[in-house]
Tab-separated table of C-alpha atoms in Angstrom:
chain	number	residue	atom	x	y	z
A	181	MET	CA	0.000	0.000	0.000
A	182	ASN	CA	1.830	3.079	-1.246
A	183	ARG	CA	-1.036	5.591	-1.569
A	184	LEU	CA	-2.123	7.094	1.733
A	185	LYS	CA	-4.734	9.579	2.862
A	186	LEU	CA	-2.990	12.398	4.734
A	187	SER	CA	-4.888	14.973	6.790
A	188	ILE	CA	-3.130	18.037	8.207
A	189	SER	CA	-4.088	21.516	9.334
A	190	PRO	CA	-3.490	24.649	7.248
A	191	CYS	CA	-1.529	26.317	10.062
A	192	PRO	CA	2.059	27.392	9.308
A	193	ASN	CA	3.787	24.727	11.403
A	194	ASP	CA	2.076	21.910	9.485
A	195	THR	CA	2.536	23.408	6.029
A	196	PHE	CA	6.169	24.185	6.889
A	197	MET	CA	6.865	20.602	7.998
A	198	PHE	CA	4.906	18.904	5.214
A	199	ASP	CA	5.960	21.155	2.326
A	200	GLY	CA	8.729	18.722	1.347
A	201	ILE	CA	6.243	15.845	1.137
A	202	VAL	CA	3.332	17.663	-0.505
A	203	ASN	CA	5.437	19.499	-3.068
A	204	GLY	CA	7.849	16.700	-3.933
A	205	ARG	CA	10.992	18.222	-2.460
A	206	VAL	CA	12.097	15.068	-0.619
A	207	ASP	CA	12.319	11.364	-1.370
A	208	CYS	CA	9.015	9.811	-0.317
A	209	GLU	CA	10.305	6.249	-0.871
A	210	GLY	CA	7.484	5.416	-3.259
A	211	LEU	CA	4.713	6.685	-0.984
A	212	GLU	CA	2.038	8.919	-2.488
A	213	PHE	CA	-0.200	11.104	-0.375
A	214	ASP	CA	-3.709	12.381	-1.003
A	215	VAL	CA	-3.648	15.524	1.131
A	216	GLU	CA	-6.614	17.163	2.831
A	217	PHE	CA	-6.533	20.297	4.979
A	218	HIS	CA	-8.842	20.591	7.975
A	219	ASP	CA	-9.324	22.617	11.140
A	220	ILE	CA	-7.850	20.830	14.152
A	221	GLU	CA	-11.229	19.710	15.505
A	222	GLU	CA	-12.136	18.334	12.069
A	223	LEU	CA	-8.839	16.432	12.153
A	224	ASN	CA	-9.725	15.010	15.561
A	225	ALA	CA	-13.156	13.986	14.273
A	226	GLY	CA	-11.514	12.275	11.306
A	227	VAL	CA	-9.284	10.030	13.390
A	228	LEU	CA	-12.155	9.223	15.745
A	229	GLN	CA	-13.836	7.766	12.652
A	230	ALA	CA	-10.535	6.184	11.480
A	231	LEU	CA	-10.775	7.992	8.127
A	232	PRO	CA	-7.183	9.101	7.301
A	233	ASP	CA	-4.124	6.862	7.190
A	234	VAL	CA	-1.880	9.622	8.543
A	235	SER	CA	-3.130	12.684	10.388
A	236	LYS	CA	-2.331	15.654	12.560
A	237	ILE	CA	-4.197	15.423	15.872
A	238	SER	CA	-4.572	17.141	19.203
A	239	CYS	CA	-2.606	15.192	21.811
A	240	ALA	CA	-5.656	15.173	24.077
A	241	VAL	CA	-7.519	12.882	21.648
A	242	LEU	CA	-4.818	10.190	21.743
A	243	PRO	CA	-6.440	8.003	24.431
A	244	ALA	CA	-9.600	7.718	22.330
A	245	ILE	CA	-7.741	6.578	19.197
A	246	ALA	CA	-4.775	4.676	20.654
A	247	GLU	CA	-6.064	1.262	19.566
A	248	ARG	CA	-6.198	2.307	15.923
A	249	TYR	CA	-3.374	4.837	15.619
A	250	ARG	CA	0.127	5.236	16.976
A	251	LEU	CA	1.975	8.491	17.512
A	252	LEU	CA	4.959	9.126	15.261
A	253	ASP	CA	8.234	10.193	16.800
A	254	SER	CA	8.433	13.141	14.389
A	255	GLY	CA	6.014	15.953	13.676
A	256	ALA	CA	4.955	16.977	17.176
A	257	ALA	CA	3.956	20.497	18.189
A	258	LEU	CA	5.519	20.368	21.620
A	259	GLY	CA	7.640	22.779	23.585
A	260	ARG	CA	7.899	25.450	26.228
A	261	GLY	CA	6.210	28.838	26.091
A	262	ASN	CA	3.947	27.619	23.285
A	263	GLY	CA	0.659	27.181	25.112
A	264	PRO	CA	-2.824	28.302	24.115
A	265	LEU	CA	-3.771	31.694	25.517
A	266	LEU	CA	-6.869	32.351	27.591
A	267	VAL	CA	-8.017	35.911	26.873
A	268	ARG	CA	-10.937	38.222	27.642
A	269	ARG	CA	-12.006	41.745	26.703
A	270	LYS	CA	-9.809	44.480	28.123
A	271	GLY	CA	-11.031	45.852	31.409
A	272	GLU	CA	-13.493	43.036	32.075
A	273	HIS	CA	-13.359	41.627	35.600
A	274	THR	CA	-16.379	39.345	35.672
A	275	PRO	CA	-15.711	35.663	36.452
A	276	LEU	CA	-14.974	33.454	33.469
A	277	LYS	CA	-18.054	31.253	33.428
A	278	HIS	CA	-18.628	30.775	29.694
A	279	ILE	CA	-15.711	30.687	27.268
A	280	ALA	CA	-15.056	29.696	23.660
A	281	VAL	CA	-12.608	26.867	22.938
A	282	PRO	CA	-11.187	25.632	19.606
A	283	GLY	CA	-12.874	22.229	19.682
A	284	GLU	CA	-14.113	19.681	22.199
A	285	HIS	CA	-11.236	17.252	21.630
A	286	THR	CA	-8.419	19.797	21.509
A	287	THR	CA	-5.567	19.950	23.974
A	288	ALA	CA	-6.585	23.565	24.626
A	289	ASN	CA	-9.990	22.441	25.877
A	290	ALA	CA	-8.449	19.715	28.033
A	291	LEU	CA	-6.089	22.244	29.605
A	292	VAL	CA	-8.924	24.630	30.479
A	293	ALA	CA	-10.898	21.793	32.061
A	294	SER	CA	-7.882	20.840	34.182
A	295	LEU	CA	-6.483	24.263	35.024
A	296	PHE	CA	-9.700	26.319	35.300
A	297	PRO	CA	-12.400	24.047	36.731
A	298	GLU	CA	-14.429	27.113	37.720
A	299	VAL	CA	-15.355	27.642	34.059
A	300	GLU	CA	-18.918	26.313	33.829
A	301	GLU	CA	-19.411	26.203	30.061
A	302	ARG	CA	-16.952	25.721	27.208
A	303	THR	CA	-18.381	26.253	23.714
A	304	PRO	CA	-16.409	24.736	20.803
A	305	MET	CA	-16.025	26.928	17.716
A	306	LEU	CA	-13.644	27.458	14.801
A	307	PHE	CA	-10.322	28.679	16.210
A	308	SER	CA	-10.084	31.621	13.793
A	309	GLU	CA	-13.435	33.039	14.960
A	310	ILE	CA	-12.780	33.000	18.714
A	311	ALA	CA	-10.975	36.333	19.112
A	312	ALA	CA	-13.728	38.260	17.318
A	313	ALA	CA	-16.435	36.481	19.326
A	314	VAL	CA	-14.783	37.387	22.633
A	315	GLU	CA	-14.228	40.954	21.479
A	316	ARG	CA	-17.957	41.242	20.648
A	317	GLY	CA	-18.825	40.056	24.142
A	318	ASP	CA	-20.360	36.752	23.049
A	319	PHE	CA	-18.296	34.976	25.725
A	320	ASP	CA	-16.572	35.849	28.991
A	321	GLY	CA	-13.303	34.684	27.448
A	322	GLY	CA	-11.773	32.440	24.838
A	323	VAL	CA	-8.775	30.240	24.137
A	324	LEU	CA	-6.560	31.260	21.227
A	325	ILE	CA	-4.319	28.872	19.275
A	326	HIS	CA	-2.302	28.980	16.044
A	327	GLU	CA	-1.717	32.475	14.632
A	328	GLY	CA	-4.377	34.021	16.855
A	329	ARG	CA	-2.131	33.869	19.890
A	330	PHE	CA	0.312	36.268	18.204
A	331	VAL	CA	-2.117	39.005	17.163
A	332	TYR	CA	-4.750	39.203	19.917
A	333	GLU	CA	-3.275	42.444	21.276
A	334	ARG	CA	-4.368	44.173	18.061
A	335	ARG	CA	-7.919	43.636	19.318
A	336	ASN	CA	-9.629	44.829	22.480
A	337	LEU	CA	-8.390	41.735	24.325
A	338	GLU	CA	-6.093	41.019	27.246
A	339	LEU	CA	-4.339	37.938	28.528
A	340	VAL	CA	-5.814	35.993	31.426
A	341	ALA	CA	-3.403	33.060	31.407
A	342	ASP	CA	-0.876	31.295	29.232
A	343	LEU	CA	-2.061	27.704	29.575
A	344	GLY	CA	1.352	26.406	28.565
A	345	LEU	CA	3.099	28.224	31.398
A	346	GLU	CA	0.450	26.952	33.816
A	347	TRP	CA	1.121	23.388	32.582
A	348	GLU	CA	4.884	23.800	32.870
A	349	ALA	CA	4.592	25.143	36.428
A	350	ARG	CA	2.604	22.049	37.433
A	351	THR	CA	4.599	19.395	35.584
A	352	GLN	CA	8.042	20.878	34.822
A	353	LEU	CA	7.558	19.375	31.359
A	354	PRO	CA	7.109	20.888	27.897
A	355	LEU	CA	3.520	21.103	26.693
A	356	PRO	CA	2.414	18.575	24.042
A	357	LEU	CA	-0.189	20.240	21.847
A	358	GLY	CA	-0.339	18.160	18.683
A	359	GLY	CA	1.260	15.241	16.937
A	360	ILE	CA	1.155	13.095	13.815
A	361	VAL	CA	-0.362	9.620	13.949
A	362	VAL	CA	-0.391	6.662	11.578
A	363	LYS	CA	-2.832	3.765	11.411
A	364	ARG	CA	-1.637	0.693	13.276
A	365	ASP	CA	-3.164	-1.675	10.713
A	366	LEU	CA	-0.910	-0.406	7.919
A	367	PRO	CA	1.992	-2.740	7.107
A	368	GLN	CA	4.909	-2.149	9.440
A	369	GLU	CA	7.126	-1.325	6.473
A	370	VAL	CA	4.724	1.421	5.387
A	371	GLN	CA	4.523	2.872	8.906
A	372	GLN	CA	8.311	3.008	9.053
A	373	LYS	CA	8.456	4.689	5.651
A	374	VAL	CA	6.002	7.352	6.803
A	375	GLU	CA	8.175	7.971	9.866
A	376	ARG	CA	11.344	8.349	7.790
A	377	VAL	CA	9.734	10.488	5.101
A	378	LEU	CA	8.186	12.886	7.607
A	379	LYS	CA	11.463	13.361	9.444
A	380	ARG	CA	13.203	13.936	6.099
A	381	SER	CA	10.631	16.582	5.198
A	382	ILE	CA	11.120	18.401	8.516
A	383	GLU	CA	14.904	18.271	8.144
A	384	TYR	CA	14.538	19.750	4.659
A	385	ALA	CA	12.319	22.526	6.031
A	386	PHE	CA	14.902	23.430	8.669
A	387	ALA	CA	17.684	23.466	6.073
A	388	ASN	CA	15.626	25.497	3.570
A	389	PRO	CA	13.325	27.647	5.711
A	390	MET	CA	12.108	30.004	2.980
A	391	THR	CA	11.388	27.387	0.338
A	392	SER	CA	7.982	26.642	1.822
A	393	ARG	CA	6.912	30.296	2.273
A	394	GLU	CA	4.576	30.457	-0.742
A	395	PHE	CA	2.948	27.157	0.274
A	396	VAL	CA	2.576	28.337	3.873
A	397	LYS	CA	0.975	31.622	2.795
A	398	GLN	CA	-1.539	29.804	0.606
A	399	HIS	CA	-3.099	28.366	3.761
A	400	ALA	CA	-2.234	30.756	6.625
A	401	GLN	CA	-4.806	32.851	8.503
A	402	GLU	CA	-2.278	35.649	9.047
A	403	LEU	CA	-0.045	36.461	6.078
A	404	GLU	CA	2.549	38.779	7.626
A	405	ASP	CA	6.017	37.258	7.431
A	406	ASP	CA	6.838	38.135	11.023
A	407	VAL	CA	3.721	36.355	12.321
A	408	ILE	CA	4.489	33.292	10.197
A	409	ASP	CA	8.110	33.275	11.388
A	410	LYS	CA	7.059	33.506	15.057
A	411	HIS	CA	4.505	30.746	14.584
A	412	ILE	CA	6.968	28.344	12.988
A	413	ALA	CA	9.741	29.158	15.473
A	414	LEU	CA	7.446	28.451	18.402
A	415	PHE	CA	5.871	25.211	17.220
A	416	VAL	CA	8.552	23.553	15.076
A	417	ASN	CA	11.655	22.662	17.054
A	418	ASP	CA	13.909	19.760	18.062
A	419	TYR	CA	10.897	17.915	19.494
A	420	SER	CA	9.380	18.021	15.998
A	421	LEU	CA	12.310	15.989	14.702
A	422	SER	CA	12.136	13.526	17.586
A	423	LEU	CA	10.150	13.476	20.811
A	424	GLY	CA	13.065	12.149	22.816
A	425	ALA	CA	12.716	11.001	26.407
A	426	GLU	CA	11.390	14.334	27.702
A	427	GLY	CA	8.852	14.662	24.904
A	428	ARG	CA	7.559	11.150	25.524
A	429	ALA	CA	7.308	11.864	29.257
A	430	ALA	CA	5.240	14.947	28.454
A	431	MET	CA	2.942	12.959	26.158
A	432	THR	CA	2.513	10.259	28.805
A	433	THR	CA	1.721	12.818	31.498
A	434	LEU	CA	-0.908	14.555	29.379
A	435	THR	CA	-2.593	11.447	28.000
A	436	GLY	CA	-2.028	8.850	30.704
A	437	LEU	CA	-0.874	6.420	28.002
A	438	GLN	CA	2.241	4.343	28.573
A	439	GLU	CA	2.404	3.213	24.943
A	440	LEU	CA	2.120	5.932	22.326
C-alpha cells in the first residue's frame, strides 16, 4: 500500500513541515499522499472515525484513538512557552463562566478543564473566529491557538493566562499540543516509511526555511512574514524531529498512556 490519505491543518507549522512531502521536495520512498486540509477539531473527528491513514491530531484525543493509531516520533507540536492563551475583553473583571474553545477534543480544551475548573461552560467553535467572538462580548473569554495567539493584542483583548506556562509550572515538562499519527493496521514497512519520510521533510524545512513560504501563505490565517516566522519558530523545534525522552514523558503525562 503506497497511496495514503494524509490529513493536516493549514496552520504554518504543518505546512512548513509537510511542504517537502506535498510538493515533492524530498524522497518519499514510493509513498504517495492524497492531502486534505482541515481545522484541528475536524482532524480530531476524522481520526475518531478512522478515516485518514496519517493525520495531525490534538494530543488530548490520543487516548480515544490509541487502539487504531500510533503516535509518530516526528512531527509533534511540543515545547515550552507555546501554550494556548486564555483571553478576555480588556477591562473586564467578571468571572470566566462561559468561554469559547477551539474544539471539544483539543488539547486547549483539556487544559482549560484541568487548570480552570471554575469555568462552567466551554463552547467549541472554529479557532479563527474565537478572538472576534470574545471581542464582541459573546463569551466571557476564549482560548486562542495557532496564529491568533500572536495578534490578539491588536484587538480589544487582554491575557488571562498562558495555559502552557500553567502546565509547565505544574509538571516541569514541555507542553504537548499536537502530533502526527499513523494507522496501526498499515503494514509495518509502510509505517516506518512514513516515519522516515516525515522526518526527512522536517529536516529539509529546517535546512531550507524560505522554500515553503509560498505554500505556507496559501493556507495561513495571518499572512505577515513576522507572524508566520514567530509561529513556525514556536511550534517547530527539536521535538518536531524527535520526541526524545522528555517529549515522551510529556505525552505520557498529558494522555495517561504508557504506549504511544
